[in-house]
Amino acid sequence: MRGITSYKPMVARVRFWAIAIVVLAIYYWAFQGMHFEGIQATTKSVSLSILDGFLHPDWAYVYIPEGEDLLRGLLDTLIISILGTFVSAILCIPFAFWASTNMSNRIAVSGSGKAVLSFIRVFPEIIIAILFIKAVGPGAFAGVLALGIHSIGMLAKLYSETIESIDPGPQEALIASGANRLQVLRYAVLPQVIPQFLSYTLYRFEINIRSATTLGLVGAGGIGTPLIFALQVRNWNRVGVILLGIVILITLTDVISGKLRKRII
């Protein structure tokens, strides 16, 4: 017994060091592939300019009565994220039931649904935004479509997991009493999943508002468009106030959404 007891810690130590060596080897291999050409001569001056811009934001850009300003850009970003989340929350429901294993007697049906959702999640929203810009032109509409399509994959996955975890008792009781599939869905399934659906939708909205700020970098509307313009001309004072506005918007959204999710669940 003593030999077996001393053998287990030794195996654990060998396993730990083996994993550590493998991880260090991977890091070494990864850094070997990086080509560092040294610090540029203008690094100091550019860094000081960026810092000065952040410390002295362009407050005049917050509101401009006759043109585009920070408040309008943040409002566009908020609207894009709301509409994109709303579109995905509605369209993903059929996909969620399609991918749920307890909603079909055949594994091939739910398996194909899961495969479709995995395929949708493969493409980042910024790639989808570029595709929609080519199809419908630049602007907020492309951003809404990009967020809506991309969010279907993740929201439907979360929805399907919620459906798979419901209590089968109410379903079985209704089926035993002669209820059809629509009645079972309405009275046994939906009452159990709707609170969690709403919670996941709010959580996805928090993610989408972050994504909406970057979609403008490729021309899909929102605050990202003036941000990329300010970066291109190195207007660091305007970059600073835009980033400050993004931080405030995302922080407020997280706080409000978190409180709503606590009330729902």
mmCIF file of N, CA and C in Angstrom, residues 112-195:
data_model
loop_
_atom_site.group_PDB
_atom_site.id
_atom_site.type_symbol
_atom_site.label_atom_id
_atom_site.label_comp_id
_atom_site.label_asym_id
_atom_site.label_seq_id
_atom_site.Cartn_x
_atom_site.Cartn_y
_atom_site.Cartn_z
ATOM 1 N N SER A 112 -28.282 17.674 -37.891
ATOM 2 C CA SER A 112 -28.167 18.608 -39.020
ATOM 3 C C SER A 112 -28.394 20.042 -38.561
ATOM 4 N N GLY A 113 -29.309 20.237 -37.593
ATOM 5 C CA GLY A 113 -29.526 21.585 -37.062
ATOM 6 C C GLY A 113 -28.295 22.123 -36.359
ATOM 7 N N LYS A 114 -27.660 21.276 -35.561
ATOM 8 C CA LYS A 114 -26.439 21.698 -34.875
ATOM 9 C C LYS A 114 -25.331 22.012 -35.877
ATOM 10 N N ALA A 115 -25.262 21.240 -36.963
ATOM 11 C CA ALA A 115 -24.235 21.485 -37.983
ATOM 12 C C ALA A 115 -24.457 22.834 -38.668
ATOM 13 N N VAL A 116 -25.708 23.171 -38.940
ATOM 14 C CA VAL A 116 -26.020 24.462 -39.566
ATOM 15 C C VAL A 116 -25.636 25.617 -38.639
ATOM 16 N N LEU A 117 -25.948 25.479 -37.358
ATOM 17 C CA LEU A 117 -25.598 26.533 -36.404
ATOM 18 C C LEU A 117 -24.086 26.677 -36.269
ATOM 19 N N SER A 118 -23.380 25.570 -36.290
ATOM 20 C CA SER A 118 -21.909 25.637 -36.232
ATOM 21 C C SER A 118 -21.357 26.337 -37.461
ATOM 22 N N PHE A 119 -21.959 26.079 -38.618
ATOM 23 C CA PHE A 119 -21.520 26.731 -39.859
ATOM 24 C C PHE A 119 -21.746 28.238 -39.791
ATOM 25 N N ILE A 120 -22.886 28.660 -39.234
ATOM 26 C CA ILE A 120 -23.168 30.097 -39.111
ATOM 27 C C ILE A 120 -22.177 30.769 -38.172
ATOM 28 N N ARG A 121 -21.799 30.077 -37.084
ATOM 29 C CA ARG A 121 -20.889 30.677 -36.103
ATOM 30 C C ARG A 121 -19.455 30.758 -36.593
ATOM 31 N N VAL A 122 -19.145 30.075 -37.683
ATOM 32 C CA VAL A 122 -17.769 30.070 -38.185
ATOM 33 C C VAL A 122 -17.334 31.469 -38.627
ATOM 34 N N PHE A 123 -18.241 32.232 -39.220
ATOM 35 C CA PHE A 123 -17.886 33.517 -39.830
ATOM 36 C C PHE A 123 -18.038 34.650 -38.822
ATOM 37 N N PRO A 124 -16.982 35.425 -38.570
ATOM 38 C CA PRO A 124 -17.091 36.586 -37.669
ATOM 39 C C PRO A 124 -18.033 37.630 -38.238
ATOM 40 N N GLU A 125 -18.622 38.424 -37.358
ATOM 41 C CA GLU A 125 -19.597 39.411 -37.824
ATOM 42 C C GLU A 125 -18.967 40.453 -38.730
ATOM 43 N N ILE A 126 -17.674 40.731 -38.553
ATOM 44 C CA ILE A 126 -17.048 41.743 -39.401
ATOM 45 C C ILE A 126 -16.896 41.234 -40.838
ATOM 46 N N ILE A 127 -16.688 39.919 -41.011
ATOM 47 C CA ILE A 127 -16.638 39.336 -42.362
ATOM 48 C C ILE A 127 -18.023 39.378 -42.996
ATOM 49 N N ILE A 128 -19.043 39.022 -42.205
ATOM 50 C CA ILE A 128 -20.410 39.081 -42.719
ATOM 51 C C ILE A 128 -20.781 40.521 -43.076
ATOM 52 N N ALA A 129 -20.312 41.486 -42.282
ATOM 53 C CA ALA A 129 -20.596 42.893 -42.576
ATOM 54 C C ALA A 129 -19.983 43.301 -43.915
ATOM 55 N N ILE A 130 -18.777 42.865 -44.189
ATOM 56 C CA ILE A 130 -18.134 43.190 -45.474
ATOM 57 C C ILE A 130 -18.939 42.612 -46.627
ATOM 58 N N LEU A 131 -19.441 41.387 -46.458
ATOM 59 C CA LEU A 131 -20.254 40.766 -47.505
ATOM 60 C C LEU A 131 -21.548 41.542 -47.731
ATOM 61 N N PHE A 132 -22.200 41.958 -46.651
ATOM 62 C CA PHE A 132 -23.442 42.711 -46.796
ATOM 63 C C PHE A 132 -23.196 44.113 -47.342
ATOM 64 N N ILE A 133 -22.043 44.693 -47.048
ATOM 65 C CA ILE A 133 -21.717 46.002 -47.620
ATOM 66 C C ILE A 133 -21.636 45.900 -49.143
ATOM 67 N N LYS A 134 -21.079 44.804 -49.625
ATOM 68 C CA LYS A 134 -21.018 44.594 -51.071
ATOM 69 C C LYS A 134 -22.401 44.380 -51.664
ATOM 70 N N ALA A 135 -23.324 43.828 -50.850
ATOM 71 C CA ALA A 135 -24.659 43.509 -51.361
ATOM 72 C C ALA A 135 -25.621 44.691 -51.255
ATOM 73 N N VAL A 136 -25.635 45.385 -50.110
ATOM 74 C CA VAL A 136 -26.625 46.447 -49.881
ATOM 75 C C VAL A 136 -25.989 47.817 -49.748
ATOM 76 N N GLY A 137 -24.661 47.889 -49.796
ATOM 77 C CA GLY A 137 -23.981 49.162 -49.661
ATOM 78 C C GLY A 137 -23.596 49.453 -48.223
ATOM 79 N N PRO A 138 -22.675 50.396 -48.017
ATOM 80 C CA PRO A 138 -22.246 50.735 -46.652
ATOM 81 C C PRO A 138 -23.356 51.434 -45.882
ATOM 82 N N GLY A 139 -23.268 51.326 -44.560
ATOM 83 C CA GLY A 139 -24.252 51.990 -43.719
ATOM 84 C C GLY A 139 -24.783 51.093 -42.621
ATOM 85 N N ALA A 140 -25.725 51.627 -41.873
ATOM 86 C CA ALA A 140 -26.246 50.929 -40.709
ATOM 87 C C ALA A 140 -27.017 49.669 -41.082
ATOM 88 N N PHE A 141 -27.665 49.660 -42.261
ATOM 89 C CA PHE A 141 -28.447 48.490 -42.662
ATOM 90 C C PHE A 141 -27.556 47.257 -42.775
ATOM 91 N N ALA A 142 -26.382 47.422 -43.342
ATOM 92 C CA ALA A 142 -25.435 46.304 -43.436
ATOM 93 C C ALA A 142 -24.998 45.838 -42.053
ATOM 94 N N GLY A 143 -24.828 46.770 -41.134
ATOM 95 C CA GLY A 143 -24.453 46.397 -39.776
ATOM 96 C C GLY A 143 -25.542 45.610 -39.066
ATOM 97 N N VAL A 144 -26.802 46.016 -39.248
ATOM 98 C CA VAL A 144 -27.914 45.291 -38.642
ATOM 99 C C VAL A 144 -27.991 43.874 -39.185
ATOM 100 N N LEU A 145 -27.867 43.718 -40.499
ATOM 101 C CA LEU A 145 -27.915 42.388 -41.101
ATOM 102 C C LEU A 145 -26.760 41.519 -40.625
ATOM 103 N N ALA A 146 -25.583 42.105 -40.527
ATOM 104 C CA ALA A 146 -24.411 41.332 -40.085
ATOM 105 C C ALA A 146 -24.583 40.837 -38.659
ATOM 106 N N LEU A 147 -25.007 41.729 -37.761
ATOM 107 C CA LEU A 147 -25.211 41.315 -36.369
ATOM 108 C C LEU A 147 -26.344 40.303 -36.256
ATOM 109 N N GLY A 148 -27.415 40.532 -37.015
ATOM 110 C CA GLY A 148 -28.557 39.633 -36.941
ATOM 111 C C GLY A 148 -28.227 38.226 -37.401
ATOM 112 N N ILE A 149 -27.537 38.096 -38.531
ATOM 113 C CA ILE A 149 -27.202 36.774 -39.060
ATOM 114 C C ILE A 149 -26.168 36.082 -38.170
ATOM 115 N N HIS A 150 -25.138 36.821 -37.763
ATOM 116 C CA HIS A 150 -24.096 36.202 -36.947
ATOM 117 C C HIS A 150 -24.633 35.749 -35.592
ATOM 118 N N SER A 151 -25.528 36.520 -34.997
ATOM 119 C CA SER A 151 -26.034 36.184 -33.664
ATOM 120 C C SER A 151 -26.968 34.983 -33.685
ATOM 121 N N ILE A 152 -27.514 34.648 -34.846
ATOM 122 C CA ILE A 152 -28.404 33.485 -34.923
ATOM 123 C C ILE A 152 -27.676 32.235 -34.470
ATOM 124 N N GLY A 153 -26.430 32.071 -34.899
ATOM 125 C CA GLY A 153 -25.684 30.865 -34.558
ATOM 126 C C GLY A 153 -25.507 30.679 -33.065
ATOM 127 N N MET A 154 -25.095 31.720 -32.369
ATOM 128 C CA MET A 154 -24.846 31.598 -30.934
ATOM 129 C C MET A 154 -26.141 31.574 -30.128
ATOM 130 N N LEU A 155 -27.097 32.456 -30.461
ATOM 131 C CA LEU A 155 -28.351 32.488 -29.712
ATOM 132 C C LEU A 155 -29.124 31.182 -29.872
ATOM 133 N N ALA A 156 -29.188 30.656 -31.095
ATOM 134 C CA ALA A 156 -29.900 29.402 -31.318
ATOM 135 C C ALA A 156 -29.239 28.258 -30.564
ATOM 136 N N LYS A 157 -27.917 28.273 -30.464
ATOM 137 C CA LYS A 157 -27.216 27.241 -29.686
ATOM 138 C C LYS A 157 -27.623 27.311 -28.213
ATOM 139 N N LEU A 158 -27.638 28.519 -27.650
ATOM 140 C CA LEU A 158 -28.039 28.687 -26.247
ATOM 141 C C LEU A 158 -29.515 28.335 -26.049
ATOM 142 N N TYR A 159 -30.349 28.747 -27.011
ATOM 143 C CA TYR A 159 -31.766 28.408 -26.930
ATOM 144 C C TYR A 159 -31.978 26.897 -26.956
ATOM 145 N N SER A 160 -31.272 26.207 -27.859
ATOM 146 C CA SER A 160 -31.446 24.757 -27.976
ATOM 147 C C SER A 160 -31.009 24.035 -26.698
ATOM 148 N N GLU A 161 -29.933 24.511 -26.070
ATOM 149 C CA GLU A 161 -29.505 23.913 -24.805
ATOM 150 C C GLU A 161 -30.556 24.125 -23.716
ATOM 151 N N THR A 162 -31.220 25.285 -23.744
ATOM 152 C CA THR A 162 -32.300 25.535 -22.789
ATOM 153 C C THR A 162 -33.474 24.588 -23.028
ATOM 154 N N ILE A 163 -33.817 24.395 -24.284
ATOM 155 C CA ILE A 163 -34.921 23.491 -24.624
ATOM 156 C C ILE A 163 -34.590 22.064 -24.207
ATOM 157 N N GLU A 164 -33.346 21.657 -24.387
ATOM 158 C CA GLU A 164 -32.954 20.289 -24.037
ATOM 159 C C GLU A 164 -32.954 20.043 -22.531
ATOM 160 N N SER A 165 -32.887 21.106 -21.738
ATOM 161 C CA SER A 165 -32.816 20.950 -20.282
ATOM 162 C C SER A 165 -34.159 21.132 -19.587
ATOM 163 N N ILE A 166 -35.251 21.251 -20.335
ATOM 164 C CA ILE A 166 -36.553 21.474 -19.707
ATOM 165 C C ILE A 166 -37.050 20.194 -19.033
ATOM 166 N N ASP A 167 -37.984 20.368 -18.111
ATOM 167 C CA ASP A 167 -38.594 19.245 -17.415
ATOM 168 C C ASP A 167 -39.574 18.549 -18.367
ATOM 169 N N PRO A 168 -39.380 17.251 -18.666
ATOM 170 C CA PRO A 168 -40.279 16.563 -19.612
ATOM 171 C C PRO A 168 -41.638 16.224 -19.023
ATOM 172 N N GLY A 169 -41.822 16.408 -17.721
ATOM 173 C CA GLY A 169 -43.079 16.032 -17.080
ATOM 174 C C GLY A 169 -44.305 16.697 -17.685
ATOM 175 N N PRO A 170 -44.333 18.040 -17.817
ATOM 176 C CA PRO A 170 -45.516 18.679 -18.411
ATOM 177 C C PRO A 170 -45.790 18.208 -19.844
ATOM 178 N N GLN A 171 -44.733 17.967 -20.624
ATOM 179 C CA GLN A 171 -44.930 17.461 -21.974
ATOM 180 C C GLN A 171 -45.627 16.105 -21.952
ATOM 181 N N GLU A 172 -45.110 15.200 -21.129
ATOM 182 C CA GLU A 172 -45.670 13.856 -21.064
ATOM 183 C C GLU A 172 -47.118 13.889 -20.580
ATOM 184 N N ALA A 173 -47.425 14.769 -19.649
ATOM 185 C CA ALA A 173 -48.797 14.863 -19.145
ATOM 186 C C ALA A 173 -49.752 15.343 -20.235
ATOM 187 N N LEU A 174 -49.330 16.335 -21.006
ATOM 188 C CA LEU A 174 -50.191 16.840 -22.074
ATOM 189 C C LEU A 174 -50.356 15.821 -23.184
ATOM 190 N N ILE A 175 -49.255 15.137 -23.543
ATOM 191 C CA ILE A 175 -49.346 14.109 -24.586
ATOM 192 C C ILE A 175 -50.284 12.986 -24.144
ATOM 193 N N ALA A 176 -50.201 12.603 -22.869
ATOM 194 C CA ALA A 176 -51.062 11.544 -22.348
ATOM 195 C C ALA A 176 -52.531 11.956 -22.353
ATOM 196 N N SER A 177 -52.792 13.258 -22.231
ATOM 197 C CA SER A 177 -54.178 13.727 -22.230
ATOM 198 C C SER A 177 -54.707 13.989 -23.637
ATOM 199 N N GLY A 178 -53.865 13.737 -24.667
ATOM 200 C CA GLY A 178 -54.310 13.865 -26.050
ATOM 201 C C GLY A 178 -53.986 15.188 -26.706
ATOM 202 N N ALA A 179 -53.104 15.986 -26.149
ATOM 203 C CA ALA A 179 -52.751 17.284 -26.741
ATOM 204 C C ALA A 179 -51.906 17.083 -27.992
ATOM 205 N N ASN A 180 -52.076 17.983 -28.962
ATOM 206 C CA ASN A 180 -51.258 17.918 -30.174
ATOM 207 C C ASN A 180 -49.929 18.628 -29.941
ATOM 208 N N ARG A 181 -49.065 18.631 -30.970
ATOM 209 C CA ARG A 181 -47.715 19.183 -30.823
ATOM 210 C C ARG A 181 -47.739 20.687 -30.542
ATOM 211 N N LEU A 182 -48.641 21.420 -31.180
ATOM 212 C CA LEU A 182 -48.710 22.856 -30.950
ATOM 213 C C LEU A 182 -49.139 23.162 -29.513
ATOM 214 N N GLN A 183 -50.079 22.389 -29.001
ATOM 215 C CA GLN A 183 -50.518 22.599 -27.627
ATOM 216 C C GLN A 183 -49.417 22.253 -26.627
ATOM 217 N N VAL A 184 -48.679 21.184 -26.909
ATOM 218 C CA VAL A 184 -47.551 20.819 -26.052
ATOM 219 C C VAL A 184 -46.508 21.925 -26.076
ATOM 220 N N LEU A 185 -46.237 22.468 -27.273
ATOM 221 C CA LEU A 185 -45.252 23.541 -27.395
ATOM 222 C C LEU A 185 -45.696 24.788 -26.641
ATOM 223 N N ARG A 186 -46.977 25.122 -26.746
ATOM 224 C CA ARG A 186 -47.474 26.358 -26.135
ATOM 225 C C ARG A 186 -47.572 26.258 -24.624
ATOM 226 N N TYR A 187 -48.071 25.153 -24.109
ATOM 227 C CA TYR A 187 -48.383 25.068 -22.688
ATOM 228 C C TYR A 187 -47.318 24.350 -21.848
ATOM 229 N N ALA A 188 -46.422 23.590 -22.495
ATOM 230 C CA ALA A 188 -45.429 22.826 -21.731
ATOM 231 C C ALA A 188 -43.995 23.295 -21.964
ATOM 232 N N VAL A 189 -43.704 23.714 -23.193
ATOM 233 C CA VAL A 189 -42.315 24.059 -23.526
ATOM 234 C C VAL A 189 -42.050 25.545 -23.352
ATOM 235 N N LEU A 190 -42.847 26.378 -24.003
ATOM 236 C CA LEU A 190 -42.586 27.817 -23.988
ATOM 237 C C LEU A 190 -42.587 28.430 -22.585
ATOM 238 N N PRO A 191 -43.531 28.083 -21.700
ATOM 239 C CA PRO A 191 -43.476 28.674 -20.351
ATOM 240 C C PRO A 191 -42.177 28.366 -19.611
ATOM 241 N N GLN A 192 -41.540 27.256 -19.931
ATOM 242 C CA GLN A 192 -40.296 26.900 -19.250
ATOM 243 C C GLN A 192 -39.077 27.606 -19.833
ATOM 244 N N VAL A 193 -39.120 27.906 -21.132
ATOM 245 C CA VAL A 193 -37.912 28.414 -21.790
ATOM 246 C C VAL A 193 -37.906 29.921 -21.991
ATOM 247 N N ILE A 194 -39.045 30.577 -21.967
ATOM 248 C CA ILE A 194 -39.090 32.005 -22.288
ATOM 249 C C ILE A 194 -38.232 32.851 -21.343
ATOM 250 N N PRO A 195 -38.275 32.653 -20.013
ATOM 251 C CA PRO A 195 -37.395 33.470 -19.151
ATOM 252 C C PRO A 195 -35.918 33.333 -19.501
#
